[in-house]
Amino acid sequence: MENKLVLYNTLTRKKEEFIPYNPPFVGIYVCGPTVYGDPHLGHARPAVTFDLLFRYLKSMGYKVRYVRNITDVGHLEHDADEGEDKIAKKARLEQLEPMEISHYYTERYHDAMKELGVLSPSIEPHASGHIIEQIAMVEQILEKGYAYISNGSVYFDVEKYNKDYHYGRLSGRNLDDTKDNSRALDGQDDKHNPYDFALWKKASPEHIMRWPSPWSDGFPGWHLECSVMSTKYLGEKFDIHGGGMDLMFPHHECEIAQNTAASGHDAARYWIHNNMITINGKKMGKSLGNFITLEELFNGTHELLEQAYSPMTIRFFVLQAQYRSTLDFSNEALQGAEKGFDRLMKAVEALDKIKTSDKSTVEVAELESRCAEAMNDDLNSPVVISILFDWVRTINQLHDGQQTITADDLATLKQTVHKWVFDILGLKNEKQDGNDNLVSPLVNMLLDIRSQAKSEKNWALSDEIRNKLTDIGIRVKDRKDGYDWEIE
Ligand code: ZN
């Protein structure tokens, strides 16, 4: 059995064994949200994917520093069509301080991530809090000769860089292809070539978000913040850089160029990209009318939705696909995920009700080894889930008495199931939200008292316990050898 973690490295286009620079420490940087709007479905996939990686590396014993940034500085290039930074525009229209807007949406993002069971990163740096460091990197790149100043702005000299290094290594492009596809962007007049990108932009008079620099009052180019904040917190060489596939070009390609220009070498060793989410087979977009916020999903308020879907249904659905595969949202698929997730949670609850025996007819250790093997193969969460479902069947057989298990094996089984379902896949039983550890023991305790009462022929007490449990939504079924219960 292969027991080493293997990850697909976008940079080398192959699966590679994961070897950290400085074990047991692991550094991960992931491009976080741009905070000028509500968190939406597109945010769910990278968040859950890298949360899975973060959780898994921790479970393997690594000490992980996970850095995920907040983009709160406008990036003109990202919104070239409108020609105005999105945060600044909203601030101007609503008479708000730009920070009020980015703070509001950062909080909304945090709330949604918490619902999805996404752990908080170790550090969450804001671009606006790292202007000094960004200016320093621009100076470094200028010093190395890979940038030029033009009319108060600073641009990265792609052609010069491409002569010494290869621009396009990550996305598999050549500069010639890029030349053909470069379209006219705002401020192009200041650039030597259309494919050069801004490291620093001089702010126009109406631009609200601006900072002083040696070149002009302005703001950093979008790609710069990630080059700067990743290396500030993880070092000039770090282990993993992640993000959505849509960021591979130009964002990540430019990041690599900036870091290489500044330091002479790559910053990140493994580049991991999650594939995108489509809705009914189409790319999500505001103009297509299929742009669904996470709040709309959780409440079922978008017109494309037949019902509300709980955060754990969404998480489970995302985990049912390997992160490099496409993932298509439809009501049918989400309803399937909802049913599957419910079955899994019922099996986890049933674990607390299994009677032990003096011999096991099941091989408990194989659950751990098979799950680890699947995860080690480039985080194959759908295979992990299918293995867990093999065990859902076994757990139900143990519960029905068709198979038997010793107390020791049952303890191991519970521990293994909890580890994979809750700690690594990051799922939680929403019916027992917040009280996962208390509900089962409390109900079992009451039902044991009830069994005692029955054996003493105290029918009044026995009925009272049963009726009161029914009142709060717990259905009790009597069996030959005891009882069974479930939350309605
Ligand atoms: Zn980034």
PDB file of C-alpha atoms in Angstrom, residues 23 39 118 121 128 166 197 200 208 220 229 263 269 319 344 370 430 451 477 481:
ATOM      1  CA  PRO A  23       9.338  19.021   8.029  1.00  0.00           C
ATOM      2  CA  PRO A  39     -19.694  35.207  -0.853  1.00  0.00           C
ATOM      3  CA  VAL A 118     -14.039  25.694   6.816  1.00  0.00           C
ATOM      4  CA  PRO A 121      -6.487  29.951   8.330  1.00  0.00           C
ATOM      5  CA  SER A 128      -4.243  47.005   2.371  1.00  0.00           C
ATOM      6  CA  HIS A 166      10.233  31.493 -19.106  1.00  0.00           C
ATOM      7  CA  PHE A 197       1.249  44.136 -16.121  1.00  0.00           C
ATOM      8  CA  TRP A 200       2.047  50.003  -9.190  1.00  0.00           C
ATOM      9  CA  ILE A 208     -10.366  56.858  -3.442  1.00  0.00           C
ATOM     10  CA  PRO A 220      -0.442  48.177  -6.057  1.00  0.00           C
ATOM     11  CA  MET A 229       2.261  38.216   1.546  1.00  0.00           C
ATOM     12  CA  SER A 263      14.675  36.577  -5.794  1.00  0.00           C
ATOM     13  CA  ARG A 269       7.217  24.353  -4.868  1.00  0.00           C
ATOM     14  CA  LEU A 319     -16.207  16.607  -1.477  1.00  0.00           C
ATOM     15  CA  LEU A 344     -23.877   8.803   6.470  1.00  0.00           C
ATOM     16  CA  ARG A 370      -8.184   2.275   2.602  1.00  0.00           C
ATOM     17  CA  GLU A 430     -26.337  19.500  11.588  1.00  0.00           C
ATOM     18  CA  SER A 451     -35.217   0.141  30.509  1.00  0.00           C
ATOM     19  CA  LYS A 477     -38.552   2.272  18.919  1.00  0.00           C
ATOM     20  CA  ASP A 481     -33.076  -6.667  23.072  1.00  0.00           C
TER      21      ASP A 481
END
